[in-house]
Coordinates of C-alpha atoms in Angstrom, one line a residue:
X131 CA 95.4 57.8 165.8
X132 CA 94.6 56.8 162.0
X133 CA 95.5 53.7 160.5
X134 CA 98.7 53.4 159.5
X135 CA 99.2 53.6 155.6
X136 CA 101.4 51.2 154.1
X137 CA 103.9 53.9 152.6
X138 CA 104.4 55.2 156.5
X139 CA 104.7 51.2 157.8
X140 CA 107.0 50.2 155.4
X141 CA 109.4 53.5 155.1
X142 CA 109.1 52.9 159.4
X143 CA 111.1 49.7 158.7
X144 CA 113.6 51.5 157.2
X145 CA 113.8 53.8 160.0
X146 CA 113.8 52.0 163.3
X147 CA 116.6 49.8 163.1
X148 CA 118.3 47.2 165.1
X149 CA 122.5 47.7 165.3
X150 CA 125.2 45.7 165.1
X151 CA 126.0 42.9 168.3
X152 CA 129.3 44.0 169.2
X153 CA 132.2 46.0 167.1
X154 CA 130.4 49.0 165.6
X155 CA 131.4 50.3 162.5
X156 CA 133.3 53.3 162.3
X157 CA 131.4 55.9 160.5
X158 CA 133.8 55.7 157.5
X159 CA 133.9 52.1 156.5
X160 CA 132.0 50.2 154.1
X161 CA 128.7 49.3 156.2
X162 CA 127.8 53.1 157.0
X163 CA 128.4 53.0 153.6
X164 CA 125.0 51.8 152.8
X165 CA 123.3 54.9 152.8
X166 CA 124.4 58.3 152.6
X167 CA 124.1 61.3 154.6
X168 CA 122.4 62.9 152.0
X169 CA 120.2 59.8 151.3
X170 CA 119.4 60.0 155.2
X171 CA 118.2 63.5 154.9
X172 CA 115.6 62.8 152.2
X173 CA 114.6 59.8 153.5
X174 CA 113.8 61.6 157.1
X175 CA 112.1 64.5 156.0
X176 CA 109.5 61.7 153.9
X177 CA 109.2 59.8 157.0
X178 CA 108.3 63.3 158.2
X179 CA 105.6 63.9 156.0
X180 CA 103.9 60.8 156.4
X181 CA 104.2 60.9 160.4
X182 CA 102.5 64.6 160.2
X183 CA 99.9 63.4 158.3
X184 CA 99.1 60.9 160.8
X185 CA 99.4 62.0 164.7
X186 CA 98.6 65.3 165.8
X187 CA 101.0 68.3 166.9
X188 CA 101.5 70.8 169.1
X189 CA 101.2 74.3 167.4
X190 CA 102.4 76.5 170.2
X191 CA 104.9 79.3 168.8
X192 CA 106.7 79.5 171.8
X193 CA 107.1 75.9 172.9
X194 CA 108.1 75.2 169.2
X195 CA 110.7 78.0 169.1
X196 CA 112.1 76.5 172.9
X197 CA 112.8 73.1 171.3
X198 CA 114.3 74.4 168.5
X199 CA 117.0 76.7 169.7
X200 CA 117.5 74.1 173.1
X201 CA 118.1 71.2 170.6
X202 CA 120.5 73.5 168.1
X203 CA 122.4 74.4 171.6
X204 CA 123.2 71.3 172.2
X205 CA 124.0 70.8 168.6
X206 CA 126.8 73.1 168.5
X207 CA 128.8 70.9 170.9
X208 CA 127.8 67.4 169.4
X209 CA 129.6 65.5 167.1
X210 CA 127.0 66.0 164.5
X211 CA 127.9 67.1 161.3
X212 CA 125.3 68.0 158.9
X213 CA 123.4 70.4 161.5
X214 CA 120.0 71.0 158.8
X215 CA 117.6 69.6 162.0
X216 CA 114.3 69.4 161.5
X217 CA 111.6 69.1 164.7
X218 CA 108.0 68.0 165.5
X219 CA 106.2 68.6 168.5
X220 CA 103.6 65.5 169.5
X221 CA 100.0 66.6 171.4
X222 CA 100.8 64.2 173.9
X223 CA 101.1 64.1 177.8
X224 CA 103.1 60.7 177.5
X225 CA 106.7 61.4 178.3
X226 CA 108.7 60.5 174.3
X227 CA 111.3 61.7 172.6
X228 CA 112.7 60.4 169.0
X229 CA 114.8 60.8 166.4
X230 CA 115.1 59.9 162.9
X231 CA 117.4 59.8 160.2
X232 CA 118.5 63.1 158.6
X233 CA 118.1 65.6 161.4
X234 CA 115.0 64.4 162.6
X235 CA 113.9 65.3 165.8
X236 CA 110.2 64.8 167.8
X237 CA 109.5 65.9 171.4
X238 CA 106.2 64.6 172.7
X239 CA 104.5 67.8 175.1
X240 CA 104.6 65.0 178.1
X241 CA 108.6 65.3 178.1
X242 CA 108.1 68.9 179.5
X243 CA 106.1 67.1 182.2
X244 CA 107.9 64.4 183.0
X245 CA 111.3 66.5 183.0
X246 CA 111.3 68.2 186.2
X247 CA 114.6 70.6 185.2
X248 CA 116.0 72.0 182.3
X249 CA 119.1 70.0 182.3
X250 CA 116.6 67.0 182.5
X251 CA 115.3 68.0 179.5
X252 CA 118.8 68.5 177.6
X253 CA 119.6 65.0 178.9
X254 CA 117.2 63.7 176.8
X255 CA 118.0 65.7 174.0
X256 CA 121.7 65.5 174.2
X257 CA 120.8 61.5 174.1
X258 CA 118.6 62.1 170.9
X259 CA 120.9 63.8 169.4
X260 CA 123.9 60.9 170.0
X261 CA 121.5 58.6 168.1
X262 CA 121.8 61.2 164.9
X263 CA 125.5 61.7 165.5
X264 CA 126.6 58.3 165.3
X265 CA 124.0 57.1 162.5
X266 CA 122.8 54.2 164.3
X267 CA 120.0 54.1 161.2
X268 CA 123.1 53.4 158.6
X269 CA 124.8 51.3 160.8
X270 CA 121.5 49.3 161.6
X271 CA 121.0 48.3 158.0
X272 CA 123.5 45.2 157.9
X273 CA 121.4 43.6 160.4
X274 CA 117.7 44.9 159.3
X275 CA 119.1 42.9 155.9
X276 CA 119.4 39.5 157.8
X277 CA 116.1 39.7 159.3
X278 CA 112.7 39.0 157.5
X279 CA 110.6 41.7 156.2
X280 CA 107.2 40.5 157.2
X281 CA 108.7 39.9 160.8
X282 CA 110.2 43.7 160.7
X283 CA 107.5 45.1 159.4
X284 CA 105.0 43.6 162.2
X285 CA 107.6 44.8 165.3
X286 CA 108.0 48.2 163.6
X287 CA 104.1 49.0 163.0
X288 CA 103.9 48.5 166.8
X289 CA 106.6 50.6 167.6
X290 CA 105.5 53.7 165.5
X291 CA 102.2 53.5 167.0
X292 CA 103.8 53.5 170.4
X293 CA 105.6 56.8 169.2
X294 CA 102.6 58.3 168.1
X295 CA 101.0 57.5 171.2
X296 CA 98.2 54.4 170.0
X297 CA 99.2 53.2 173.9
X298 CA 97.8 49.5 174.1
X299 CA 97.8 48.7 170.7
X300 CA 101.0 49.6 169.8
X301 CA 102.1 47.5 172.9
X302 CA 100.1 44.8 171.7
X303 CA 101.4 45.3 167.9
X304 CA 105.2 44.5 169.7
X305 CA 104.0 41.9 171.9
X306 CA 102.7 40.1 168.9
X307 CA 105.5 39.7 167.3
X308 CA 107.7 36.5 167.0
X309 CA 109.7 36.5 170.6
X310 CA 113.0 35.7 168.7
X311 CA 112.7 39.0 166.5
X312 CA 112.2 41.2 169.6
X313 CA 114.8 39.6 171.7
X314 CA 116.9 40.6 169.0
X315 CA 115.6 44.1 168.7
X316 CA 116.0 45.0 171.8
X317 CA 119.5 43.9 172.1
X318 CA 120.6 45.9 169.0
X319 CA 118.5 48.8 170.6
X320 CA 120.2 48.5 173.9
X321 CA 124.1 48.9 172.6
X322 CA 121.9 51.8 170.9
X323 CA 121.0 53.4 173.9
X324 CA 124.4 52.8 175.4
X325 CA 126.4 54.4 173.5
X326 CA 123.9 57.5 173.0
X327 CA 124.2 57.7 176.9
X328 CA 128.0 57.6 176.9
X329 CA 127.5 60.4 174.2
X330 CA 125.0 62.7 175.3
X331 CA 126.6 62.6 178.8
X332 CA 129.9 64.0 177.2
X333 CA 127.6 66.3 175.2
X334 CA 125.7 67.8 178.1
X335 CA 128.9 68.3 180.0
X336 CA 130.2 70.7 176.9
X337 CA 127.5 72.3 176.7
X338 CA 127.2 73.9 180.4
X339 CA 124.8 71.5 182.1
X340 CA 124.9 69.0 185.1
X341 CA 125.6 65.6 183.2
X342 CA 123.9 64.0 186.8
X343 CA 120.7 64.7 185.4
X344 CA 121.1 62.2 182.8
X345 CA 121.3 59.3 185.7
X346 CA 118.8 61.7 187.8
X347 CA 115.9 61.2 185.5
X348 CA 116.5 57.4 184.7
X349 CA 116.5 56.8 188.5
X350 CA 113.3 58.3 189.1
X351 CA 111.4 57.4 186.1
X352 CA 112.1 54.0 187.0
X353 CA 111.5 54.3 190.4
X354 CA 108.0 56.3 189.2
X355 CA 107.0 53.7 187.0
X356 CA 108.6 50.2 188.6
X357 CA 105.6 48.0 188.9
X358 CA 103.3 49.9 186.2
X359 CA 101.9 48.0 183.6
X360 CA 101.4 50.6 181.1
X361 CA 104.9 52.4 181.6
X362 CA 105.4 55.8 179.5
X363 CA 106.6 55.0 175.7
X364 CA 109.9 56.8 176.5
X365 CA 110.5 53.6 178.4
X366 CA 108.9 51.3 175.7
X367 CA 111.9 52.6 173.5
X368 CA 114.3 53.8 175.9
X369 CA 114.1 50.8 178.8
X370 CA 115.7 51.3 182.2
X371 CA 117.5 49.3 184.2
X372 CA 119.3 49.3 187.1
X373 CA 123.1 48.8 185.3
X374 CA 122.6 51.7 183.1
X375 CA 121.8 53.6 185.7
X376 CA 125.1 52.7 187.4
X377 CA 126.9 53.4 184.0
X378 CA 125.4 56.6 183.6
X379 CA 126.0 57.6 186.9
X380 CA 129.9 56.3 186.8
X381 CA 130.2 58.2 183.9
X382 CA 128.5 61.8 185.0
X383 CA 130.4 61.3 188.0
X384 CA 134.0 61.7 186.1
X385 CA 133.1 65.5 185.8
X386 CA 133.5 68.1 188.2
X387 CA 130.4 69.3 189.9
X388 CA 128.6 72.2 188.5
X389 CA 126.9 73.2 185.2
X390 CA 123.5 74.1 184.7
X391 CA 120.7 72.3 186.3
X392 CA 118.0 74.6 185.9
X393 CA 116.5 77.6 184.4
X394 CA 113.1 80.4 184.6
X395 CA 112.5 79.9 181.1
X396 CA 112.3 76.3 180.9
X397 CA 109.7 76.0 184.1
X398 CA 107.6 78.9 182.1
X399 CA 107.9 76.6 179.4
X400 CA 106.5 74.1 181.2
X401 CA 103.8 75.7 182.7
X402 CA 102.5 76.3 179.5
X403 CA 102.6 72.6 178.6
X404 CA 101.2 71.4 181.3
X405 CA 98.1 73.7 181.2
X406 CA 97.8 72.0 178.0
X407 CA 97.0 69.0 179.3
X408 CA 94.7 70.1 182.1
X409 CA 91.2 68.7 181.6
X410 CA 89.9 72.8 182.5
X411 CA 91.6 76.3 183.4
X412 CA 90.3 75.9 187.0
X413 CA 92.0 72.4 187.5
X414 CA 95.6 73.9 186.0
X415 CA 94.9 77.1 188.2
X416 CA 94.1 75.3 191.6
X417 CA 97.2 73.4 191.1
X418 CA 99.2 76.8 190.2
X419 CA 97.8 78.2 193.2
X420 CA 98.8 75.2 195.5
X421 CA 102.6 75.8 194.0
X422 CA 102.6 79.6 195.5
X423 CA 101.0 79.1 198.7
X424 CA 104.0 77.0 199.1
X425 CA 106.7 79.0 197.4
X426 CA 105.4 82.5 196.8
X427 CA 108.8 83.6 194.9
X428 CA 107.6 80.7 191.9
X429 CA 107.1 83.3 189.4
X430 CA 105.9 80.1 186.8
X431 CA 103.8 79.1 188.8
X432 CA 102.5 82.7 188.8
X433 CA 102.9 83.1 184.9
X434 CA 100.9 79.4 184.9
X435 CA 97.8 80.8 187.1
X436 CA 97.9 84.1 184.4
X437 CA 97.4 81.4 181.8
X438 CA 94.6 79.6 183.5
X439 CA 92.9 82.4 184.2
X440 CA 93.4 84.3 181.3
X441 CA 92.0 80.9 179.8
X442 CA 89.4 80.8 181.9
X443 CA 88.4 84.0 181.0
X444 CA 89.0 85.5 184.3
X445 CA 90.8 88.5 182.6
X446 CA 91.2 90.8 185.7
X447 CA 93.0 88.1 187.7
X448 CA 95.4 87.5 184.7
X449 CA 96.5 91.0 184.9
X450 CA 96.9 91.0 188.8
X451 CA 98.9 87.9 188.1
X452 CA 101.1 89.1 186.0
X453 CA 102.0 92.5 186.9
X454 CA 104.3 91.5 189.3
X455 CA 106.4 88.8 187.1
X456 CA 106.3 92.3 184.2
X457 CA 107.5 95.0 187.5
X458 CA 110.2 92.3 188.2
X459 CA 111.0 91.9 184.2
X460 CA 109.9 94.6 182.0
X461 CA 111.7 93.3 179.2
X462 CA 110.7 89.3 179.8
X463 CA 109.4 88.3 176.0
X464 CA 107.4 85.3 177.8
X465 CA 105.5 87.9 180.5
X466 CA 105.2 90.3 177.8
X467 CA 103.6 87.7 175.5
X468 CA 100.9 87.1 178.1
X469 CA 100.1 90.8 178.3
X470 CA 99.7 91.0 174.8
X471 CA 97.4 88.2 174.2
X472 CA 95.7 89.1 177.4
X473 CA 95.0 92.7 176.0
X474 CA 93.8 91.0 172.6
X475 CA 91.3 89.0 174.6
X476 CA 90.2 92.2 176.6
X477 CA 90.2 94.1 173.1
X478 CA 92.4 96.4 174.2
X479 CA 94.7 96.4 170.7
X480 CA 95.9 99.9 170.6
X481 CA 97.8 98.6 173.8
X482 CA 98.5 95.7 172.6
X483 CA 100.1 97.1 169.2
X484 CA 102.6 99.5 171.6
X485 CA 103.9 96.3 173.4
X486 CA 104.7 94.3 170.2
X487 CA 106.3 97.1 168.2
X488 CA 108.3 97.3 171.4
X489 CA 109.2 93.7 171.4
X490 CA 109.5 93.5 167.4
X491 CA 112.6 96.0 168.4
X492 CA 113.6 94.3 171.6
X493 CA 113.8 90.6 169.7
X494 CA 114.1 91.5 166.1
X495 CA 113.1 88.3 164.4
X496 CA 111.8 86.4 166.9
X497 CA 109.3 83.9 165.7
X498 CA 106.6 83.8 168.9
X499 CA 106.8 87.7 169.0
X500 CA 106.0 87.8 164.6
X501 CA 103.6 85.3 165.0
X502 CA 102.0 87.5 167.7
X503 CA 101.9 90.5 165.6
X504 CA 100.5 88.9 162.8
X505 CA 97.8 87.1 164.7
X506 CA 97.2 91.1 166.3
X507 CA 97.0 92.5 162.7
X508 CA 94.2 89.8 161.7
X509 CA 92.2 91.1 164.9
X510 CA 92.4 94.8 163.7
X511 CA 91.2 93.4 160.2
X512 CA 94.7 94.3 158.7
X513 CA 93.9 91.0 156.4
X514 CA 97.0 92.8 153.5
X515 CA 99.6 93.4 156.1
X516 CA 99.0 90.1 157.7
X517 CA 99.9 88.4 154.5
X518 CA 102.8 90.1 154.1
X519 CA 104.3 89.5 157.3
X520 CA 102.8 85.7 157.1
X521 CA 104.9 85.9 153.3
X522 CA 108.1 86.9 155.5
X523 CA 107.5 84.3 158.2
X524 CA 106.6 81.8 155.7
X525 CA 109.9 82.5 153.3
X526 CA 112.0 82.3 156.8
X527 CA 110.0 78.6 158.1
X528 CA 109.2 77.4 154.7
X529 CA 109.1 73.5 156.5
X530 CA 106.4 74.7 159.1
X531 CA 103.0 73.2 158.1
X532 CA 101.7 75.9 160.6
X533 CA 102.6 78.9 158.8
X534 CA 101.7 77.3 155.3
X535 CA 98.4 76.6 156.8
X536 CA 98.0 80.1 158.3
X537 CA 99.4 81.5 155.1
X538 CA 96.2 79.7 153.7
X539 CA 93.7 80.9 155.1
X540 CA 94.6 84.9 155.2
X541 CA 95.2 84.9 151.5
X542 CA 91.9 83.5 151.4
X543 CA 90.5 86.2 153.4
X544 CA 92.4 88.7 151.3
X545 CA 91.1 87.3 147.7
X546 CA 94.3 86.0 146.7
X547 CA 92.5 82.8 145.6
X548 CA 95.4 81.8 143.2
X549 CA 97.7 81.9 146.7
X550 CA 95.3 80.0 148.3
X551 CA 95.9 77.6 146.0
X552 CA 99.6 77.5 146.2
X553 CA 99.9 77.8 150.6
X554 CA 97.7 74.4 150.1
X555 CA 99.8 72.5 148.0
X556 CA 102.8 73.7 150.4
X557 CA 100.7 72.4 153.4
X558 CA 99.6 69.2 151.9
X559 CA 102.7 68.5 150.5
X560 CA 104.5 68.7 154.3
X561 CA 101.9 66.5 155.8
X562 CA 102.8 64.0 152.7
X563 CA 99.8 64.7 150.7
X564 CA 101.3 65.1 147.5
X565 CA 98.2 63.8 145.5
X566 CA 96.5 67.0 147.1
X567 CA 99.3 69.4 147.1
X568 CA 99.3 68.5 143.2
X569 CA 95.7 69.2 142.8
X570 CA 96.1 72.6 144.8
X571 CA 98.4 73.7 142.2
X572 CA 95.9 72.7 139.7
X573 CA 93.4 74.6 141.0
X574 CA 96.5 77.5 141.3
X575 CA 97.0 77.2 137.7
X576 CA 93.4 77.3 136.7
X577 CA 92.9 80.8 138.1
X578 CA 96.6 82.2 137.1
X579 CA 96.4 86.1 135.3
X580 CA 99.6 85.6 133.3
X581 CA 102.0 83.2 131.8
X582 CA 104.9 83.8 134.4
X583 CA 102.9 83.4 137.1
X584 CA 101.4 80.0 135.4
X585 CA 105.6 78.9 134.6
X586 CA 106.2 79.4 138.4
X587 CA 103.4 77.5 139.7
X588 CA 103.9 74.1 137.0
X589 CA 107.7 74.4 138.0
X590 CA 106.8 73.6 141.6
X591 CA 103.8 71.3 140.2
X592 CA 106.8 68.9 138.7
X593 CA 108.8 69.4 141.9
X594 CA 106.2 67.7 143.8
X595 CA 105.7 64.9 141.6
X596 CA 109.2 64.6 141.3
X597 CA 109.1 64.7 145.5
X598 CA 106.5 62.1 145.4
X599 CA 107.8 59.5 142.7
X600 CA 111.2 60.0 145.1
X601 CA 109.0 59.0 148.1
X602 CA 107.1 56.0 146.2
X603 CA 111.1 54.8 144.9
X604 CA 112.3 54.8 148.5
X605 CA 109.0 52.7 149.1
X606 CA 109.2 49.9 147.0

């Protein structure tokens, strides 16, 4: 991972707060007071610039689209209120999960690995999304006022680095740190955790799943990673212990039995994160392999070995493996997705086209199946038509680097040098670039054919300087 900049160190300490010792706030009085909601959503989508600039993400259309309507799921029964969520997805195996002020959620790949069921997985979330609900960040200020900057500021630059995954040195960052400063931060940060259990075990109850998975996964993380010395950052941030295992467990236990504990489309999920991680194709499709010679009937398993063979460039063997998952699910959109990037690879794109107009009818909107078509247009040189669906897409996500960046190059394929210009400053601008997004428009403005198209462009030029004198404010 890069250096940290200062503006992403110093906005971090505004981010990662300590709470209150005992009696907190209610969310109406004075002390949440401090900043607003609305003040929180700015502030999180800046930290969310700066952090995309530095650590690397997961691109993955499906994966991305999972998290999103999972986490928005689980919204719907929360107690939070302003619902304008915004996600990142971390390239890393370590098992994380954060969130940030103003609808700011991150999912490290590794969660998917380390989360064995789906209603692991919504534990976590539903936890996440406690944090947001109650505004620990607000409610965390009163204290962050009483402690020194300098001392903050050391104890926070370890702990982003942990988040982003910098392993040792961000541990080393924390351990650094005055002892007193980090006794006291992790005593705020466990009535944190406390009450975001309480929470998200009321919230994963309401919203269909087995709140036992919440105490589930604690107990065998903890159990996984007793006497490690270099534990999974999840537990850096989130630490374990044996009493709030016992109160989650007291608590899950007040509920009837039942709920969801499971489901096909999250293991399919995680098959395709863990063949992420795989050092080769052949290592992921051994271990696939292993999985059905002891359960036949694990269709993601068998949807996993398609992958790492299709990866492996063992085309053939995809297909055998996944034309029984398609004969058992014709209209499955993640078996369906295989076949059609499996026919792209083999070149077959007539077929390919008659399975995606199918599924652009079957899932009207879907993001993973547009993002499909549009990366099937740019194989049959369609460079116009991609754009415009990439315009659509774009219009839909504006927020997603991804697409900005995509958008980028295809109108640079297609000669549209001017929008180019203008996808970049997007782009640059949602990775916190704004010097660069400004100079993109420059460029934009340089090579515009007519006065209205030259207003548009310098009215979103002073947007983003007005975005990044904002940021530089909050900074100081």
């Amino acid at each position: 991972m890069k250096l940290l900049r200062p503006a992403l160190l110093t906005l971090t300490c505004l981010l990662v707060q300590p709470t209150l010792a005992n009696d907190l706030p209610s969310l109406g009085d004075a002390s949440s007071g401090i900043v607003s909601p609305e003040q929180e959503h700015v502030l999180g989508r800046a930290w969310l610039s700066l952090l995309r600039g530095q650590v690397k993400q997961l691109s993955d259309p499906q994966l991305k689209d999972y998290v999103e309507n999972s986490v928005y799921r689980l919204a719907e029964t929360s107690q939070l209120q302003d619902r304008r969520l915004e996600f990142v997805l971390l390239d890393s195996p370590q098992l994380n999960a954060f969130a940030a002020p103003g609808g700011i959620i991150g999912v490290n790949g590794g969660l998917f690995i380390h989360a064995q069921t789906e209603a692991e997985y919504a534990s976590v979330m539903a936890h996440e999304l406690a944090h947001l609900s109650q505004r620990h960040f607000a409610r965390g200020l009163e204290a962050q006022q009483r402690m020194q900057l300098p001392m903050m500021a050391a104890m926070l630059a370890g702990v982003v680095a942990a988040a982003a995954g910098a392993g040792d040195a961000g541990i080393a960052a924390i351990v650094s740190t005055q002892a007193a400063a980090i006794q006291a931060q992790r005593r705020f940060s466990r009535q944190n955790e406390q009450e975001a259990d309480r929470i998200g075990i009321v919230n994963l109850e309401r919203a269909g799943y087995d709140p036992r998975a919440m105490p589930s996964m604690f107990g065998r993380l903890m159990r996984q990673y007793r006497y490690d010395q270099k534990p999974p950052e999840f537990l850096l941030t989130h630490p374990v212990s044996e009493s709030r295992i016992a109160d989650t467990t007291n608590r899950a236990e007040q509920y009837a039995q039942g709920g969801t504990q499971d489901s096909l489309r999250y293991q399919l999920m995680r098959a395709r994160t863990q063949l992420k991680f795989e050092s080769t194709p052949g290592v992921g499709a051994k271990r696939f392999r292993a999985m059905l010679d002891e359960n036949p009937e694990m269709d993601a398993a068998r949807y996993g070995l398609a992958l790492a063979q299709m990866k492996a460039g063992q085309l053939a063997d995809a297909a055998s493996s996944l034309e029984p998952l398609l004969a058992k699910a014709p209209d499955d959109l993640t078996y369906n997705l295989a076949q059609v990037e499996l026919d792209i690879t083999a070149n077959r794109l007539q077929q390919a086209q008659t399975r995606l107009q199918r599924l652009l009818q079957l899932y009207p909107g879907n993001y993973p199946v547009r993002q499909m078509h549009i990366d099937l247009l740019m194989e049959r040189g369609e460079t116009q038509q991609a754009e415009r669906e990439l315009d659509k897409l774009a219009e839909q996500r504006r927020r997603d680097p991804d697409i900005w960046y995509q958008v980028a190059e295809v109108r640079g394929l297609s000669g549209n040098i001017v929008g180019l210009h203008q996808a970049r400053a997007e782009y640059f601008a949602l990775v916190g670039d704004y010097d660069q997004g400004i100079e993109q428009l420059n460029l934009a403005k340089r090579r515009a054919s007519n006065f209205q198209i030259s207003a548009r462009i310098d009215a979103r030029q002073k947007q983003l300087i007005e975005e990044k004198r904002m940021v530089e404010d909050m900074l100081r």
